[in-house]
mmCIF file of C-alpha atoms and ligand atoms in Angstrom:
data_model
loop_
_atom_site.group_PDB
_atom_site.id
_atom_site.type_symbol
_atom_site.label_atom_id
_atom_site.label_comp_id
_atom_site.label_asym_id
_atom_site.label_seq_id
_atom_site.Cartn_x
_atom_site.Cartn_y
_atom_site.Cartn_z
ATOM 1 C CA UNK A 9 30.118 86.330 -88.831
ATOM 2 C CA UNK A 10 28.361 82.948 -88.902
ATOM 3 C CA UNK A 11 25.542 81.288 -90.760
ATOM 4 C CA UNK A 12 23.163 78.657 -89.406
ATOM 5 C CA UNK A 13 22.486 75.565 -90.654
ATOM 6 C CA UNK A 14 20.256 77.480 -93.764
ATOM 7 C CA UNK A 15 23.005 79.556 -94.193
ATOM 8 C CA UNK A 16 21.725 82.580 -92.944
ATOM 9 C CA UNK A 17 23.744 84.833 -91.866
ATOM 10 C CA UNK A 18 23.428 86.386 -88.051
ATOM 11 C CA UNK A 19 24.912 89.440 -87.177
ATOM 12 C CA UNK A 20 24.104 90.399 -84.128
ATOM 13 C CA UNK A 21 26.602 88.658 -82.196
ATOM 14 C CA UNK A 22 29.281 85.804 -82.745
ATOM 15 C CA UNK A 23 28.066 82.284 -83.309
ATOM 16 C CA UNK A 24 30.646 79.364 -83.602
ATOM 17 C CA UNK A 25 29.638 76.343 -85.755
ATOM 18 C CA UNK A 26 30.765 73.275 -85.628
ATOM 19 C CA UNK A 27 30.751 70.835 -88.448
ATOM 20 C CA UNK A 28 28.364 67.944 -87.706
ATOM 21 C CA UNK A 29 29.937 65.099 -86.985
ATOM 22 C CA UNK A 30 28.115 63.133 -89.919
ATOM 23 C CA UNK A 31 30.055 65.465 -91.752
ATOM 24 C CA UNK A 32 33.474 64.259 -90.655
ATOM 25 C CA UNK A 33 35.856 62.629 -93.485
ATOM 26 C CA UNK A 34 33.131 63.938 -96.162
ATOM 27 C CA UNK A 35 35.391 65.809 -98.591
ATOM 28 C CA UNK A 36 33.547 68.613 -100.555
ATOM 29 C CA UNK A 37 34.600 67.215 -103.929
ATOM 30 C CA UNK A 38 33.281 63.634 -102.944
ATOM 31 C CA UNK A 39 29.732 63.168 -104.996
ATOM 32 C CA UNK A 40 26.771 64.014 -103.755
ATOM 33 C CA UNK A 41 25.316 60.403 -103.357
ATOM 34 C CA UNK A 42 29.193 59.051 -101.047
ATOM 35 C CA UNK A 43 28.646 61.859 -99.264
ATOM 36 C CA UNK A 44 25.184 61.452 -98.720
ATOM 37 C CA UNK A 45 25.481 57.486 -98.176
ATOM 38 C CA UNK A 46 28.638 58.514 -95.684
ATOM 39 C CA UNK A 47 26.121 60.959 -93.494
ATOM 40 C CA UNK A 48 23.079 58.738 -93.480
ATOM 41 C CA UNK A 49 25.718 56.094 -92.055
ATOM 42 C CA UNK A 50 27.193 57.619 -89.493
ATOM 43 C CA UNK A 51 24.243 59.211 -88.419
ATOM 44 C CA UNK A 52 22.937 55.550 -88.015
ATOM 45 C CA UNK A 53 25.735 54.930 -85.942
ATOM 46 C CA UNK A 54 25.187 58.453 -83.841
ATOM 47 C CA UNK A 55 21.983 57.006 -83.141
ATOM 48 C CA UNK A 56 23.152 53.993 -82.344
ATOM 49 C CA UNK A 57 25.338 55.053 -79.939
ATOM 50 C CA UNK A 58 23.131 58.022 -78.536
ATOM 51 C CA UNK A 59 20.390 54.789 -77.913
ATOM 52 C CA UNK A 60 22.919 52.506 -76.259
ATOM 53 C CA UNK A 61 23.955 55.327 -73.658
ATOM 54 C CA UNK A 62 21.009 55.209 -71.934
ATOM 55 C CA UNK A 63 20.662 51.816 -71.844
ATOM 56 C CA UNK A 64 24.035 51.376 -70.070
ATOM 57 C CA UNK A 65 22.960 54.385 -67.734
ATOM 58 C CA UNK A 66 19.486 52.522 -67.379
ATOM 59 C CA UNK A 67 21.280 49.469 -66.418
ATOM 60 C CA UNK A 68 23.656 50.492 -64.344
ATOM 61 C CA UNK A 69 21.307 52.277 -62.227
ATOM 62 C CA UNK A 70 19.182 49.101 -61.974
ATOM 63 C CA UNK A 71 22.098 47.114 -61.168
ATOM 64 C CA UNK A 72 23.243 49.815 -58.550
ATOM 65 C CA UNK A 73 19.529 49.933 -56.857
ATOM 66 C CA UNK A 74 19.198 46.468 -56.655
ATOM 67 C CA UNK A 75 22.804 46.317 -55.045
ATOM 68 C CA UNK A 76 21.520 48.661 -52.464
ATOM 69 C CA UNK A 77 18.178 47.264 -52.415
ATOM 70 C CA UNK A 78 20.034 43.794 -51.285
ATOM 71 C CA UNK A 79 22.504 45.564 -48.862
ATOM 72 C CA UNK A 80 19.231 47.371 -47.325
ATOM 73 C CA UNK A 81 17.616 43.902 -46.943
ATOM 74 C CA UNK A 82 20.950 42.714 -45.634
ATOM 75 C CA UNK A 83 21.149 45.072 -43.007
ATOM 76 C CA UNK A 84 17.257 45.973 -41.767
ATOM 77 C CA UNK A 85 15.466 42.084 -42.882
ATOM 78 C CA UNK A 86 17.923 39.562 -42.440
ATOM 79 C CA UNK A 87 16.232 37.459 -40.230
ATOM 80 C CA UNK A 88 18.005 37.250 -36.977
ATOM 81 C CA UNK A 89 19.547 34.236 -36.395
ATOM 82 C CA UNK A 90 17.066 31.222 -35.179
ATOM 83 C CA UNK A 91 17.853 31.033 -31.310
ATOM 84 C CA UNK A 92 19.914 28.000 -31.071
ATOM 85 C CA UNK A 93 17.933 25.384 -29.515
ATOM 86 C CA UNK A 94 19.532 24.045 -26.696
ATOM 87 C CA UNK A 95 17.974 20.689 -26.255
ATOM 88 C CA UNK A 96 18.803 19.386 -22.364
ATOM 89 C CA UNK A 97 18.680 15.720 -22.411
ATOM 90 C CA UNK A 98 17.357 15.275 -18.844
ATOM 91 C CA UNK A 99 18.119 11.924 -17.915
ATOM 92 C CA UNK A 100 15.855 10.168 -15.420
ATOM 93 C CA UNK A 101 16.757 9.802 -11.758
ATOM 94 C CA UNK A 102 17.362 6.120 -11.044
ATOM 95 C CA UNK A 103 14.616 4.696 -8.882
ATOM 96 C CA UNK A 104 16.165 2.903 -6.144
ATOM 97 C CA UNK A 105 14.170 0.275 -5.705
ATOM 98 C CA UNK A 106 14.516 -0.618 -1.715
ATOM 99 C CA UNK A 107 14.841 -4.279 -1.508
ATOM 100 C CA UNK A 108 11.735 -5.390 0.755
ATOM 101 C CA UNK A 109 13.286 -6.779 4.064
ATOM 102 C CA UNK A 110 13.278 -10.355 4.313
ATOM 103 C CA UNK A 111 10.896 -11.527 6.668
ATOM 104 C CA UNK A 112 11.955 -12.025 10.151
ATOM 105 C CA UNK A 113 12.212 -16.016 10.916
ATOM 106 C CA UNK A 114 9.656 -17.318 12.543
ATOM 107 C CA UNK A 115 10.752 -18.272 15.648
ATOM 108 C CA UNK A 116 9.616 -21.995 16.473
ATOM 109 C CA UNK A 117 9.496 -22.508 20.028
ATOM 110 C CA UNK A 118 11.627 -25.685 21.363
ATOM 111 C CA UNK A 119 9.345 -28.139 22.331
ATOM 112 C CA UNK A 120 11.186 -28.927 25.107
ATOM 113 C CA UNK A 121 9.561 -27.898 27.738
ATOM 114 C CA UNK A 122 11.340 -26.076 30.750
ATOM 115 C CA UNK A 123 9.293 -24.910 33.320
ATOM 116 C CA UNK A 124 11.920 -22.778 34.886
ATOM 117 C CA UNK A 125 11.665 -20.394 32.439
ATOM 118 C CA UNK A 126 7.702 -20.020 32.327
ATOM 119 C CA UNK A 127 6.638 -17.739 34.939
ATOM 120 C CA UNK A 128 2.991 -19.871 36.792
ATOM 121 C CA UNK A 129 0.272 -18.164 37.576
ATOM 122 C CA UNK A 130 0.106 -17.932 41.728
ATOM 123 C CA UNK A 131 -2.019 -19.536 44.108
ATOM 124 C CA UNK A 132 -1.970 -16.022 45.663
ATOM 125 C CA UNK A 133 -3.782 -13.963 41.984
ATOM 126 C CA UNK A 134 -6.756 -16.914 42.240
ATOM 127 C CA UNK A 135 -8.280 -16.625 45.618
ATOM 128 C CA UNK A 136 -11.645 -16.696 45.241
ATOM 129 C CA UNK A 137 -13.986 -13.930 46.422
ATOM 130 C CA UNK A 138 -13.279 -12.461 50.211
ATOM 131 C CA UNK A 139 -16.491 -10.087 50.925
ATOM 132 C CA UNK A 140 -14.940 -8.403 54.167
ATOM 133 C CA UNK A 141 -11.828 -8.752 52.550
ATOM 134 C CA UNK A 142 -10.419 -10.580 56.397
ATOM 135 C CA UNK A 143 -8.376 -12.926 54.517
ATOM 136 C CA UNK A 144 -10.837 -15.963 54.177
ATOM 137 C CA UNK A 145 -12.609 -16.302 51.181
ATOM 138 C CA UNK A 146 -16.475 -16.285 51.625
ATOM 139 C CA UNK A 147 -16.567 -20.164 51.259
ATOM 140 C CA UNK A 148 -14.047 -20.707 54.059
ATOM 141 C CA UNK A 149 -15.899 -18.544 56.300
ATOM 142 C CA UNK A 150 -19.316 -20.457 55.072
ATOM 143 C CA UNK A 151 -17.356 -23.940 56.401
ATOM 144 C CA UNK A 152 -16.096 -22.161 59.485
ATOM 145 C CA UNK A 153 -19.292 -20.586 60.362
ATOM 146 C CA UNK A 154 -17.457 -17.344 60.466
ATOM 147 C CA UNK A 155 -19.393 -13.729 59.649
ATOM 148 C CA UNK A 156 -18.037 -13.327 56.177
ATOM 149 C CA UNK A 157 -19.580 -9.584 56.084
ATOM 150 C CA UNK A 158 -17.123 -9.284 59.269
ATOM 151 C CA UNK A 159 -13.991 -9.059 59.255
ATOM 152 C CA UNK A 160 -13.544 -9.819 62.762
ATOM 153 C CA UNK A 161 -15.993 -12.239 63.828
ATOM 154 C CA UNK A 162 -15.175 -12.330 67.790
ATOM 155 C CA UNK A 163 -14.520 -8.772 67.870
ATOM 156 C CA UNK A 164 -11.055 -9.383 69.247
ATOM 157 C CA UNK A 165 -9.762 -7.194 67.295
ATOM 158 C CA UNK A 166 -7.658 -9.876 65.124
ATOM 159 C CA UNK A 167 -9.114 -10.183 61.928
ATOM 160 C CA UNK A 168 -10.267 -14.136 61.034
ATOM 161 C CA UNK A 169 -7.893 -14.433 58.181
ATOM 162 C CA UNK A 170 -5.112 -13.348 60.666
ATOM 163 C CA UNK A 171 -6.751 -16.134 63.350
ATOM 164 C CA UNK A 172 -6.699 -18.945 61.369
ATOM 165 C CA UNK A 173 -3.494 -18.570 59.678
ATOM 166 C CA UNK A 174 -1.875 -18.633 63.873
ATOM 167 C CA UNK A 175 -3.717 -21.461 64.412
ATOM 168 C CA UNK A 176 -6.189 -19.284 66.701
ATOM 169 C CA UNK A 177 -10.047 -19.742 66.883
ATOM 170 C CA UNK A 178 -11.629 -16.910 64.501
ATOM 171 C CA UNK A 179 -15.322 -16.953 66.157
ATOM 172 C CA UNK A 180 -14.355 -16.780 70.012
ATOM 173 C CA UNK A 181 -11.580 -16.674 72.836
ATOM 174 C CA UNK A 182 -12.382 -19.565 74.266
ATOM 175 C CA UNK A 183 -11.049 -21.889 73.560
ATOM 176 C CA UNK A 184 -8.665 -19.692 71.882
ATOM 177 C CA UNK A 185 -6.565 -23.023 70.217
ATOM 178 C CA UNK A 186 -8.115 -23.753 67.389
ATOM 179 C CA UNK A 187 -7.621 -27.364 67.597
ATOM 180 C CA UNK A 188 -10.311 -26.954 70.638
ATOM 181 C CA UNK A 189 -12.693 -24.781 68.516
ATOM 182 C CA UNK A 190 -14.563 -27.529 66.678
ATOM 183 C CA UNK A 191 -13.333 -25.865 63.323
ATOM 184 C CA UNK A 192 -10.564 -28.563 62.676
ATOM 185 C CA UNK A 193 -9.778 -32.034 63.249
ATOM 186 C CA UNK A 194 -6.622 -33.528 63.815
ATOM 187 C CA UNK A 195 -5.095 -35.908 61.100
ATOM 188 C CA UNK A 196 -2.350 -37.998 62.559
ATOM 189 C CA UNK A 197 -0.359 -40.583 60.256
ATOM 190 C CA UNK A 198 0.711 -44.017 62.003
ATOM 191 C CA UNK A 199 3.027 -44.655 59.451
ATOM 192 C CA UNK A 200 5.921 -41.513 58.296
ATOM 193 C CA UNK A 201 5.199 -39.604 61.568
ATOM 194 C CA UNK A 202 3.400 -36.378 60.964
ATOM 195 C CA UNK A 203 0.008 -35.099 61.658
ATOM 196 C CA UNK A 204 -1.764 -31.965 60.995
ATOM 197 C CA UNK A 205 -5.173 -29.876 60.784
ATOM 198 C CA UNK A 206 -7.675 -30.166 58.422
ATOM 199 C CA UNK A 207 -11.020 -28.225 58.566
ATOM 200 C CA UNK A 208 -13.947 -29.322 58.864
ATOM 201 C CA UNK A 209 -16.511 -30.695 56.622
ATOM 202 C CA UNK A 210 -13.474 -32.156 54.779
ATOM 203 C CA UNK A 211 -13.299 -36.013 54.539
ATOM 204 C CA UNK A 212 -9.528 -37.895 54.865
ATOM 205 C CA UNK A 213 -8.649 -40.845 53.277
ATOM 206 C CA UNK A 214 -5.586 -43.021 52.531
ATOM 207 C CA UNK A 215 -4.610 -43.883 49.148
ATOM 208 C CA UNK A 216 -2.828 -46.772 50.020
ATOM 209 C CA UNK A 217 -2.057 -48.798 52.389
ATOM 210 C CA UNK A 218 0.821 -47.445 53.898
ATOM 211 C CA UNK A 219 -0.705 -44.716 54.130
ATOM 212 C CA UNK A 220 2.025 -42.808 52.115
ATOM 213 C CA UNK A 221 -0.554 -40.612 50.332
ATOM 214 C CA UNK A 222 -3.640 -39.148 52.441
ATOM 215 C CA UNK A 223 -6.316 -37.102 50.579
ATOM 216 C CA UNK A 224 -8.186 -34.519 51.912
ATOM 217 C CA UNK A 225 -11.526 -33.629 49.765
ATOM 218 C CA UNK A 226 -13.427 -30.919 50.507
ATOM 219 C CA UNK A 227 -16.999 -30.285 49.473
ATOM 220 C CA UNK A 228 -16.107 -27.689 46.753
ATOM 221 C CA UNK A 229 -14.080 -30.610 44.971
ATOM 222 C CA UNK A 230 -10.585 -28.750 46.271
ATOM 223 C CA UNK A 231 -8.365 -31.697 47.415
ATOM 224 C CA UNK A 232 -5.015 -31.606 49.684
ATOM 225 C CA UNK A 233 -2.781 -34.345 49.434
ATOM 226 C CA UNK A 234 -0.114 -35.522 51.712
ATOM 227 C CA UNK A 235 2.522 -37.658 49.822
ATOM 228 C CA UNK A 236 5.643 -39.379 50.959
ATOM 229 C CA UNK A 237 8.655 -39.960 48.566
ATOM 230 C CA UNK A 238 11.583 -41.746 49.252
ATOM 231 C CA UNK A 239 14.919 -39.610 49.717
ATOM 232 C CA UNK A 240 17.374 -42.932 50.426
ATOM 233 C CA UNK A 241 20.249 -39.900 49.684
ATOM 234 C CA UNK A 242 19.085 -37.793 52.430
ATOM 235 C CA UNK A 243 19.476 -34.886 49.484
ATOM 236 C CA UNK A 244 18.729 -31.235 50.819
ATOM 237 C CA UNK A 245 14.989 -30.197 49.945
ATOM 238 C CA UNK A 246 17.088 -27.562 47.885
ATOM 239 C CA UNK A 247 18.776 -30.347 45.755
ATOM 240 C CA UNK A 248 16.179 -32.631 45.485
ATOM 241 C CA UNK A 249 13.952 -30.613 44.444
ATOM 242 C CA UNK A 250 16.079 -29.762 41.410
ATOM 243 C CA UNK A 251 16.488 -32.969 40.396
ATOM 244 C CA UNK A 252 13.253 -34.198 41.167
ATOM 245 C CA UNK A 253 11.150 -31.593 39.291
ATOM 246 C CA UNK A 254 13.892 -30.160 37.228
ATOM 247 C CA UNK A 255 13.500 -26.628 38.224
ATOM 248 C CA UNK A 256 16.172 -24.110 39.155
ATOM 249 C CA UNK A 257 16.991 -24.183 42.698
ATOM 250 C CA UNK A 258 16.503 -20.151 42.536
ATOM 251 C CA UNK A 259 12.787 -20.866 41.777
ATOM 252 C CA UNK A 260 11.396 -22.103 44.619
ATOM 253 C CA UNK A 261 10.738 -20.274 48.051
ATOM 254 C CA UNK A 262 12.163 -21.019 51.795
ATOM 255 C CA UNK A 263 9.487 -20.825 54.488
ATOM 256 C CA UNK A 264 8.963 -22.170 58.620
ATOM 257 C CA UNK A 265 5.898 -22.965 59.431
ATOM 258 C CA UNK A 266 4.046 -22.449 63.154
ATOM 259 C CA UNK A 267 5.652 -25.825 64.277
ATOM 260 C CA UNK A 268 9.290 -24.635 63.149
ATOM 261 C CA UNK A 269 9.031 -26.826 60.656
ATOM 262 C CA UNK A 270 11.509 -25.522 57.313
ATOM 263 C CA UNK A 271 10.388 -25.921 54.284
ATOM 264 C CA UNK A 272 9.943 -24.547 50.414
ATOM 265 C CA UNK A 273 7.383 -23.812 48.234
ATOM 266 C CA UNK A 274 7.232 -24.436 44.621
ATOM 267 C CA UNK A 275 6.841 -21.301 42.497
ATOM 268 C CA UNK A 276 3.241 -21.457 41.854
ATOM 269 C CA UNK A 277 2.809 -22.030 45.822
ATOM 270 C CA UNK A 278 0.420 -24.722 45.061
ATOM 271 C CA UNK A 279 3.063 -27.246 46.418
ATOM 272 C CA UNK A 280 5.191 -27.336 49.723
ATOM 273 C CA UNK A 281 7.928 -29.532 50.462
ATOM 274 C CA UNK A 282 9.486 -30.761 53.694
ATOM 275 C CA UNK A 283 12.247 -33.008 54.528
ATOM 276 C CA UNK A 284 12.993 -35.863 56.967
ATOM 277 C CA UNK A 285 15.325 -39.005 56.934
ATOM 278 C CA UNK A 286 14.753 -40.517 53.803
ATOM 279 C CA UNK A 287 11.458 -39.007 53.186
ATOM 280 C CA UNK A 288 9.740 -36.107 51.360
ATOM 281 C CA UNK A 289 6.512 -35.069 52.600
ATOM 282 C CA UNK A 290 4.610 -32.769 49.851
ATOM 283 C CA UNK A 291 1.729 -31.001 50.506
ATOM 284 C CA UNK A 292 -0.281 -30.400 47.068
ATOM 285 C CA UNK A 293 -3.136 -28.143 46.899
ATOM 286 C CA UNK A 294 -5.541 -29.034 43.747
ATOM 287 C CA UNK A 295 -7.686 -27.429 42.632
ATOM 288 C CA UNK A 296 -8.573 -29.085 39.576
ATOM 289 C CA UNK A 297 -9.787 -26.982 36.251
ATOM 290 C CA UNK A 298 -11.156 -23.723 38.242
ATOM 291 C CA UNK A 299 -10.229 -20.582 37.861
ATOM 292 C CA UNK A 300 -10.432 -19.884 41.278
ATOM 293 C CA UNK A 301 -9.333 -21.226 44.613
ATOM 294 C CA UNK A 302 -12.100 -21.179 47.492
ATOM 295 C CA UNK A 303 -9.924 -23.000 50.019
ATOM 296 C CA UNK A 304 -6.344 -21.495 50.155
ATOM 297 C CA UNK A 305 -6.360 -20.236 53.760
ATOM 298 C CA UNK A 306 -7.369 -24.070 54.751
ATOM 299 C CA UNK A 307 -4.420 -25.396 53.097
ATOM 300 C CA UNK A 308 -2.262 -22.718 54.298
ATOM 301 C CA UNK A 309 -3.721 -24.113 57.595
ATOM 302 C CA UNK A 310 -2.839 -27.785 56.599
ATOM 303 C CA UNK A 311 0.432 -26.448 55.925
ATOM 304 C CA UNK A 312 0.753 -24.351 59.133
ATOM 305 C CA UNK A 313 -0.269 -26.868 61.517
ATOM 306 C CA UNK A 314 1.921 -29.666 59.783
ATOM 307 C CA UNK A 315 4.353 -31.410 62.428
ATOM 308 C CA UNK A 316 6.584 -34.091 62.549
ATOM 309 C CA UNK A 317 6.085 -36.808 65.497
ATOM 310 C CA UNK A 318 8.098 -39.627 67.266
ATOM 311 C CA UNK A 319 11.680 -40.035 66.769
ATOM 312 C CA UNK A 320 13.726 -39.190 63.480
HETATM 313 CA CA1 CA B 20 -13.780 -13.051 54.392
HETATM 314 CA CA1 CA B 21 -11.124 -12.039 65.441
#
């Protein structure tokens, strides 16, 4: 049997009752007012305690959310980690710089002048023009009143290049000499003891008195000249010629002519040499500032037909 707080009793089943705490140390024979005083305070501080319970709860649950909160932020937003930036200092390549070659020196030719090593231009590239192409050019067949639109005149079946050059008549068999064809005259020299052929229509003339240089002018202003030197050392034509016009020995050419007669050739075969005694005879074939020769054949014929007469 229990009664309620109005102390009424309820029978129809056991009730337990528990003194209110407020109630604890509260003697019944304490006066009304203590005892009242002593419940209103510790009620106060029932209250006080029953409001600070939540407060605690309330806090710790805020604490504990915003623990997780920061592990959650932690684990699912922290910002990955800024990609390391790698920054490659690429140095430049050197640039090689190729040092411009030094200009090649400008070679200053010696002005010495050696005329072995300067190769002349040959009597043989400057004939002038041969029509027939007989081996005369059209101006020696014009002065030997050969066809020069034939190549055989005489129709002997030598050509008139081939004639003249062996001292045979190009325009007829008879004579067949050519010193009996009209075409040539003799030149004979009183003095050094040579003569020779020379065409006609050319005009020869001595120099000098001694006749030691005879000209031979022909109408196209081609000159041959016949000059004696003095060889008191009897030197070869081989050695005087290389001291005489300084050339190498090498350079100039060996020939005979018709009469047998030995001789060389410069290399520009615009000069022949021969030998006698104490003399040099030259033969020079000038043709002045043209570019062409009309007359070679007719000095090749002064050359052929050159001789040496009377005693050595
Ligand atoms: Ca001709
Ligand atoms: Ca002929």
């Amino acid at each position: 049997m229990a009664e309620d707080k109005d102390n009424k009793v309820t029978a129809d089943y056991d009730k337990v009752f528990v003194m209110p705490e407020e109630y604890h140390g509260v003697r019944p024979d304490q006066p009304r007012e203590v005892v009242r005083e002593k419940i209103i305070t510790k009620t106060k501080i029932v209250r006080k305690k029953s409001r600070a319970l939540p407060m605690v709860v309330i806090f710790a649950l805020f604490i504990t959310v915003s623990l997780l909160s920061y592990i959650g932020y932690l684990t699912y937003f922290k910002p990955a980690p800024e990609p390391e930036v790698i920054v490659k200092v690429v140095e430049p390549e050197p640039v090689v710089v190729e040092p411009e070659p030094e200009p090649e020196p400008v070679v200053v030719p010696s002005q010495e002048f050696d005329p072995a090593k300067i190769e002349p231009i040959k009597l043989s590239e400057m004939f002038d023009v041969d029509v027939d192409d007989d081996g005369l050019t059209d101006a020696e067949e014009f002065l030997l009143e050969t066809d020069y639109q034939r190549p055989d005149s005489d129709q002997d079946s030598y050509l008139d290049g081939v004639e003249l050059e062996n001292l045979y008549n190009p325009i007829g068999s008879d004579p067949a000499r050519l010193e009996f064809s009209g075409l040539v005259s003799t030149y004979v020299n009183p003095t050094f003891d040579y003569d020779l052929f020379y065409p006609k229509g050319w005009f020869a003339r001595s120099v000098d008195p001694k006749n030691s240089e005879i000209v031979f002018s022909s109408p196209m202003n081609e000159n041959v000249s016949v000059l004696v030197l003095e060889n008191t050392a009897q030197l070869t034509l081989a050695e005087w010629y290389s001291v005489q016009i300084d050339e190498a020995e090498a350079n100039i050419v060996e020939f005979e002519n018709h009469n047998n007669m030995k001789g060389v050739r410069s290399p520009d075969e615009f000069t022949v040499y021969f030998a006698r005694g104490e003399y040099i005879y030259v033969i020079d074939y000038d043709i002045g500032l043209k570019e062409k020769a009309s007359y070679p054949h007719l000095f090749e014929l002064l050359v052929q037909s050159f001789v040496f007469t009377g005693q050595e």
